[in-house]
Coordinates of C-alpha atoms in Angstrom, one line a residue:
M1 CA 30.1 -4.5 3.9
C2 CA 28.5 -3.0 7.0
D3 CA 27.4 -5.2 9.9
I4 CA 24.5 -7.4 8.8
H5 CA 22.4 -6.6 12.0
S6 CA 22.6 -2.9 11.4
A7 CA 22.2 -3.2 7.6
I8 CA 18.8 -4.8 7.4
S9 CA 15.8 -5.9 9.5
V10 CA 12.8 -7.7 8.0
Y11 CA 9.4 -8.0 9.7
I12 CA 6.8 -10.4 8.2
D13 CA 3.1 -9.7 9.0
E14 CA 4.2 -7.5 11.9
P15 CA 3.3 -3.7 12.0
K16 CA 6.5 -2.0 13.1
D17 CA 7.2 1.7 13.6
K18 CA 10.2 3.2 11.8
T19 CA 12.8 5.3 13.5
Q20 CA 15.1 7.7 11.6
D21 CA 18.5 6.8 10.1
S22 CA 17.3 3.9 8.0
Y23 CA 15.4 3.4 4.8
A24 CA 12.1 1.5 5.0
L25 CA 9.8 -0.4 2.7
Y26 CA 6.3 -1.2 4.0
L27 CA 4.0 -3.6 2.0
I28 CA 0.4 -3.4 3.0
S29 CA -1.7 -6.2 1.5
A30 CA -4.9 -5.9 3.5
G31 CA -6.7 -3.4 5.7
Y32 CA -6.1 0.3 6.6
A33 CA -3.4 2.1 8.5
Q34 CA -3.6 5.5 10.1
I35 CA 0.0 6.7 10.3
T36 CA 2.1 9.7 11.3
I37 CA 5.2 10.6 9.3
N38 CA 7.4 13.3 10.7
H39 CA 4.5 14.5 12.9
V40 CA 2.0 14.7 10.0
D41 CA -1.0 12.4 9.8
Y42 CA -1.7 10.3 6.7
H43 CA -3.7 7.2 5.7
C44 CA -3.0 4.1 3.8
I45 CA -5.6 2.0 2.0
S46 CA -4.5 -1.5 0.9
P47 CA -3.0 -2.5 -1.4
A48 CA -0.3 0.0 -0.6
I49 CA 3.5 0.5 -0.7
L50 CA 5.4 3.0 1.6
C51 CA 8.9 4.0 0.7
L52 CA 10.6 6.1 3.4
N53 CA 14.1 7.5 3.5
D54 CA 16.5 7.9 6.4
R55 CA 15.1 11.4 7.3
Q56 CA 11.5 10.2 7.7
Q57 CA 10.1 8.7 10.8
L58 CA 6.9 6.7 10.9
Y59 CA 4.5 5.8 13.7
I60 CA 1.5 3.5 13.0
R61 CA -1.3 5.1 15.1
S62 CA -4.0 2.4 14.3
G63 CA -4.8 -0.3 11.9
D64 CA -8.0 -2.1 10.8
N65 CA -7.4 -5.7 9.7
L66 CA -3.9 -4.7 8.9
T67 CA -1.6 -7.1 7.1
V68 CA 1.9 -5.5 6.6
S69 CA 5.4 -6.6 6.0
A70 CA 8.4 -4.3 6.3
A71 CA 12.1 -4.1 5.6
F72 CA 14.4 -1.5 7.3
F73 CA 17.7 -1.3 5.5
S74 CA 20.8 0.7 4.8
P75 CA 21.6 1.3 1.1
E76 CA 25.0 -0.2 1.9
F77 CA 23.3 -3.5 2.2
L78 CA 22.6 -3.2 -1.6
S79 CA 26.0 -1.8 -2.5
K80 CA 29.1 -1.0 -0.5
A81 CA 29.5 2.3 -2.5
L82 CA 25.9 3.4 -1.9
T83 CA 26.2 5.2 1.5
N84 CA 23.9 7.9 2.8
E85 CA 26.7 10.4 2.4
V86 CA 26.9 9.5 -1.3
I87 CA 23.2 9.7 -1.8
H88 CA 22.9 13.1 -0.1
S89 CA 25.8 14.7 -1.9
T90 CA 25.3 13.3 -5.4
S91 CA 22.7 14.4 -8.0
L92 CA 20.1 11.9 -9.1
R93 CA 21.4 11.9 -12.6
D94 CA 24.9 11.0 -11.5
L95 CA 23.6 8.3 -9.1
C96 CA 21.6 6.7 -11.9
Q97 CA 24.6 6.7 -14.2
N98 CA 26.9 5.1 -11.6
Y99 CA 24.7 2.6 -9.8
D100 CA 21.7 0.4 -10.3
F101 CA 19.8 3.1 -8.6
L102 CA 16.3 3.0 -10.1
M103 CA 15.0 0.8 -7.3
M104 CA 16.0 3.5 -4.8
L105 CA 14.2 6.4 -6.5
P106 CA 10.9 6.0 -4.7
F107 CA 12.8 6.5 -1.4
I108 CA 14.7 9.6 -2.2
C109 CA 11.9 12.2 -2.5
N110 CA 11.5 14.2 0.7
D111 CA 7.8 15.0 -0.1
I112 CA 6.1 12.7 2.4
S113 CA 2.9 12.5 0.4
A114 CA 4.9 11.1 -2.5
S115 CA 6.2 8.3 -0.3
I116 CA 2.8 6.7 0.1
H117 CA 1.4 4.8 -2.8
N118 CA -2.2 3.6 -2.3
N119 CA -3.2 2.5 -5.7
V120 CA -0.8 -0.3 -6.5
S121 CA -1.4 -3.8 -7.8
Q122 CA -2.5 -6.4 -5.2
N123 CA -0.5 -9.0 -7.1
A124 CA 2.7 -6.8 -6.9
V125 CA 2.3 -6.3 -3.2
C126 CA 1.8 -10.0 -2.5
S127 CA 4.8 -10.9 -4.8
A128 CA 7.0 -8.4 -3.0
Q129 CA 5.9 -9.8 0.4
S130 CA 6.9 -13.2 -0.8
L131 CA 10.4 -11.9 -1.7
L132 CA 10.7 -10.3 1.7
K133 CA 9.7 -13.5 3.4
D134 CA 12.5 -15.3 1.5
C135 CA 14.9 -12.5 2.4
A136 CA 14.1 -12.9 6.1
A137 CA 14.7 -16.6 6.0
L138 CA 18.0 -16.2 4.2
L139 CA 19.2 -13.7 6.8
T140 CA 18.9 -16.4 9.5
D141 CA 20.9 -19.0 7.4
E142 CA 24.6 -19.3 8.2
H143 CA 25.6 -20.5 4.8
P144 CA 28.3 -18.2 3.3
L145 CA 26.2 -17.4 0.2
S146 CA 23.0 -16.7 2.1
L147 CA 23.8 -13.0 2.6
C148 CA 24.3 -12.6 -1.2
H149 CA 21.0 -14.4 -1.8
A150 CA 19.2 -12.2 0.7
R151 CA 20.6 -9.1 -0.9
A152 CA 19.3 -10.3 -4.3
K153 CA 15.9 -11.0 -2.9
L154 CA 15.7 -7.4 -1.5
I155 CA 16.9 -6.0 -4.8
D156 CA 14.3 -8.0 -6.7
C157 CA 11.6 -6.7 -4.2
L158 CA 12.7 -3.1 -4.7
H159 CA 12.6 -3.3 -8.4
L160 CA 9.2 -5.0 -8.3
C161 CA 7.9 -2.1 -6.1
E162 CA 9.4 0.5 -8.4
N163 CA 7.6 -1.0 -11.3
A164 CA 4.3 -1.3 -9.4
I165 CA 4.5 2.3 -8.3
S166 CA 5.1 3.4 -11.9
D167 CA 2.2 1.3 -13.2
S168 CA -0.1 2.7 -10.5
K169 CA 0.3 6.1 -12.0
K170 CA -1.2 4.9 -15.3
P171 CA -5.0 5.5 -15.5
H172 CA -5.8 1.9 -16.4
A173 CA -4.0 0.6 -13.3
K174 CA -5.7 2.8 -10.7
Y175 CA -8.2 0.2 -9.6
P176 CA -6.7 -3.1 -10.9
K177 CA -9.2 -5.9 -11.5
T178 CA -6.5 -8.6 -11.9
L179 CA -6.2 -10.1 -8.5
H180 CA -4.7 -13.6 -8.7
I181 CA -7.3 -15.8 -7.0
P182 CA -6.6 -19.6 -6.9
E183 CA -8.9 -21.7 -9.0
N184 CA -10.3 -23.4 -5.9
Y185 CA -12.0 -20.1 -4.9
P186 CA -14.6 -19.6 -7.7
E187 CA -17.1 -17.9 -5.3
V188 CA -14.5 -15.3 -4.4
K189 CA -13.9 -14.5 -8.1
Q190 CA -17.6 -14.1 -8.7
A191 CA -18.0 -11.9 -5.6
L192 CA -15.2 -9.6 -6.7
H193 CA -16.7 -9.2 -10.1
I194 CA -20.0 -8.2 -8.5
I195 CA -18.3 -5.7 -6.3
W196 CA -16.2 -4.2 -9.2
N197 CA -19.3 -3.9 -11.4
S198 CA -22.0 -2.9 -8.8
Y199 CA -20.2 -1.1 -6.0
S200 CA -22.3 2.0 -6.6
D201 CA -25.5 0.1 -5.7
P202 CA -26.2 0.5 -1.9
A203 CA -28.0 -2.9 -2.0
V204 CA -24.7 -4.6 -2.7
N205 CA -23.5 -5.9 0.7
T206 CA -22.5 -9.2 2.3
A207 CA -26.0 -10.4 2.4
Y208 CA -26.5 -9.6 -1.3
L209 CA -23.3 -11.5 -2.2
L210 CA -24.5 -14.5 -0.2
E211 CA -27.8 -14.6 -2.0
E212 CA -26.3 -14.2 -5.4
L213 CA -23.7 -16.9 -4.9
H214 CA -25.9 -19.3 -2.9
I215 CA -23.2 -19.7 -0.2
N216 CA -23.3 -19.3 3.6
K217 CA -21.5 -16.4 5.3
E218 CA -18.9 -18.5 7.2
K219 CA -17.7 -20.2 4.0
L220 CA -17.5 -17.0 1.9
S221 CA -15.7 -15.2 4.7
K222 CA -13.2 -18.0 5.2
Q223 CA -12.5 -18.1 1.4
F224 CA -12.0 -14.4 1.2
R225 CA -9.5 -14.4 4.1
E226 CA -7.6 -17.3 2.6
A227 CA -7.6 -15.8 -0.9
I228 CA -7.1 -12.1 -0.4
G229 CA -6.6 -11.6 3.3
T230 CA -9.7 -9.8 4.3
S231 CA -13.5 -10.2 4.7
P232 CA -16.1 -9.6 2.0
Y233 CA -17.4 -6.6 4.0
Q234 CA -14.0 -5.0 4.5
Y235 CA -13.0 -5.5 0.8
L236 CA -16.2 -3.9 -0.4
L237 CA -15.7 -1.0 2.0
Q238 CA -12.1 -0.5 1.1
Y239 CA -13.0 -0.6 -2.6
R240 CA -15.7 2.0 -2.2
L241 CA -13.5 4.3 -0.1
S242 CA -10.6 4.1 -2.5
I243 CA -12.9 5.2 -5.3
A244 CA -14.4 7.9 -3.1
C245 CA -10.8 9.2 -2.4
D246 CA -10.1 9.4 -6.1
K247 CA -13.2 11.3 -6.8
L248 CA -12.5 13.7 -3.9
L249 CA -9.1 14.4 -5.4
H250 CA -9.8 14.5 -9.1
T251 CA -13.4 15.8 -9.4
N252 CA -15.4 18.7 -8.1
D253 CA -18.4 16.6 -7.3
T254 CA -20.1 17.3 -4.1
I255 CA -19.5 15.0 -1.2
D256 CA -23.1 14.1 -1.1
H257 CA -22.9 13.0 -4.8
I258 CA -19.7 11.1 -4.2
S259 CA -21.3 9.2 -1.3
E260 CA -24.2 8.3 -3.5
V261 CA -22.2 7.0 -6.5
C262 CA -19.9 5.1 -4.3
G263 CA -22.7 3.1 -2.8
F264 CA -23.1 4.5 0.6
T265 CA -26.7 4.6 1.8
T266 CA -26.6 8.2 3.2
Y267 CA -24.2 11.2 3.4
I268 CA -24.0 10.8 7.1
T269 CA -23.0 7.1 6.8
F270 CA -20.3 8.0 4.3
T271 CA -18.8 10.8 6.3
T272 CA -18.9 8.8 9.5
I273 CA -17.2 5.7 8.0
F274 CA -14.7 7.9 6.1
K275 CA -13.5 9.7 9.2
K276 CA -13.4 6.5 11.2
K277 CA -11.3 4.7 8.7
L278 CA -9.1 7.5 7.3
G279 CA -8.9 9.8 10.4
V280 CA -10.2 12.9 8.6
S281 CA -13.5 14.0 7.1
P282 CA -14.0 13.8 3.3
S283 CA -13.9 17.6 3.0
A284 CA -10.7 17.8 5.1
F285 CA -9.1 15.0 3.1
R286 CA -9.9 16.9 -0.2
I287 CA -8.6 20.2 1.0
G288 CA -5.4 18.7 2.6
E289 CA -4.5 16.5 -0.3
R290 CA -5.1 19.2 -2.9
K291 CA -3.0 21.6 -0.9
M292 CA -0.1 19.2 -0.7
R293 CA -0.3 18.5 -4.4
K294 CA -0.4 22.2 -5.2
Q295 CA 2.7 22.8 -3.0
K296 CA 4.5 19.9 -4.7
D297 CA 3.7 21.3 -8.2
S298 CA 4.8 24.8 -7.4
A299 CA 8.1 23.6 -5.7

């Protein structure tokens, strides 16, 4: 087994840039991140999972209410036989036959855009973060079996992420409405249903939620942050932007029409917020993402 300190590092609720020569799993449960991978700019909208291999380098340029956990690891931490040399010189078919390798598949693709998964389940991200937290605690324990338990936690986390990424590609899971909200937050549940069902109405904002729920701003904001890690305003904005991104990629609707159906008051408001949060204009996002997908399909 390789040295524990070089084999894995886990960071809980701490944005951390990734250097090369390690694999990295990023779990973003709240907020936005503007990132650079191998000198190319991208965006992440929570809930999101990033799976980066040893040839990809990440720099977090900025974040808005960002909650992220990360694990940097060598495949040798999972299996002594699973070295970078083996991975780079063996076909995926042979790897999958000889190792419990499915959990590593999201990391192997060198197409950077395929390493970022924005439409995953919030429940899956939170569960994976919990496993990483347990893994981090076990790594500081001197008990002889703690290392084995830490490895098991990371393996469980990777399998959970692999399943979440697969599920996110199914149409019904693109915008999951199954957030696990504790029973003692009924107002949060009601607010989420209003957002999911009425996001296209520009009148739906924080003030609207407060009036509908008969609750004060401080209480609702506190409950939102405790239950899902962000404010009502930021969640509504993230939800509208995530749907706008999907429409930009998968429809030929005009940007003006997309801004309207996603609940933004004006075209200018939409484009200004979009560029501020994602780092590019809606038109540049559409052109760039479609170009990358076309290149991937023709490869």
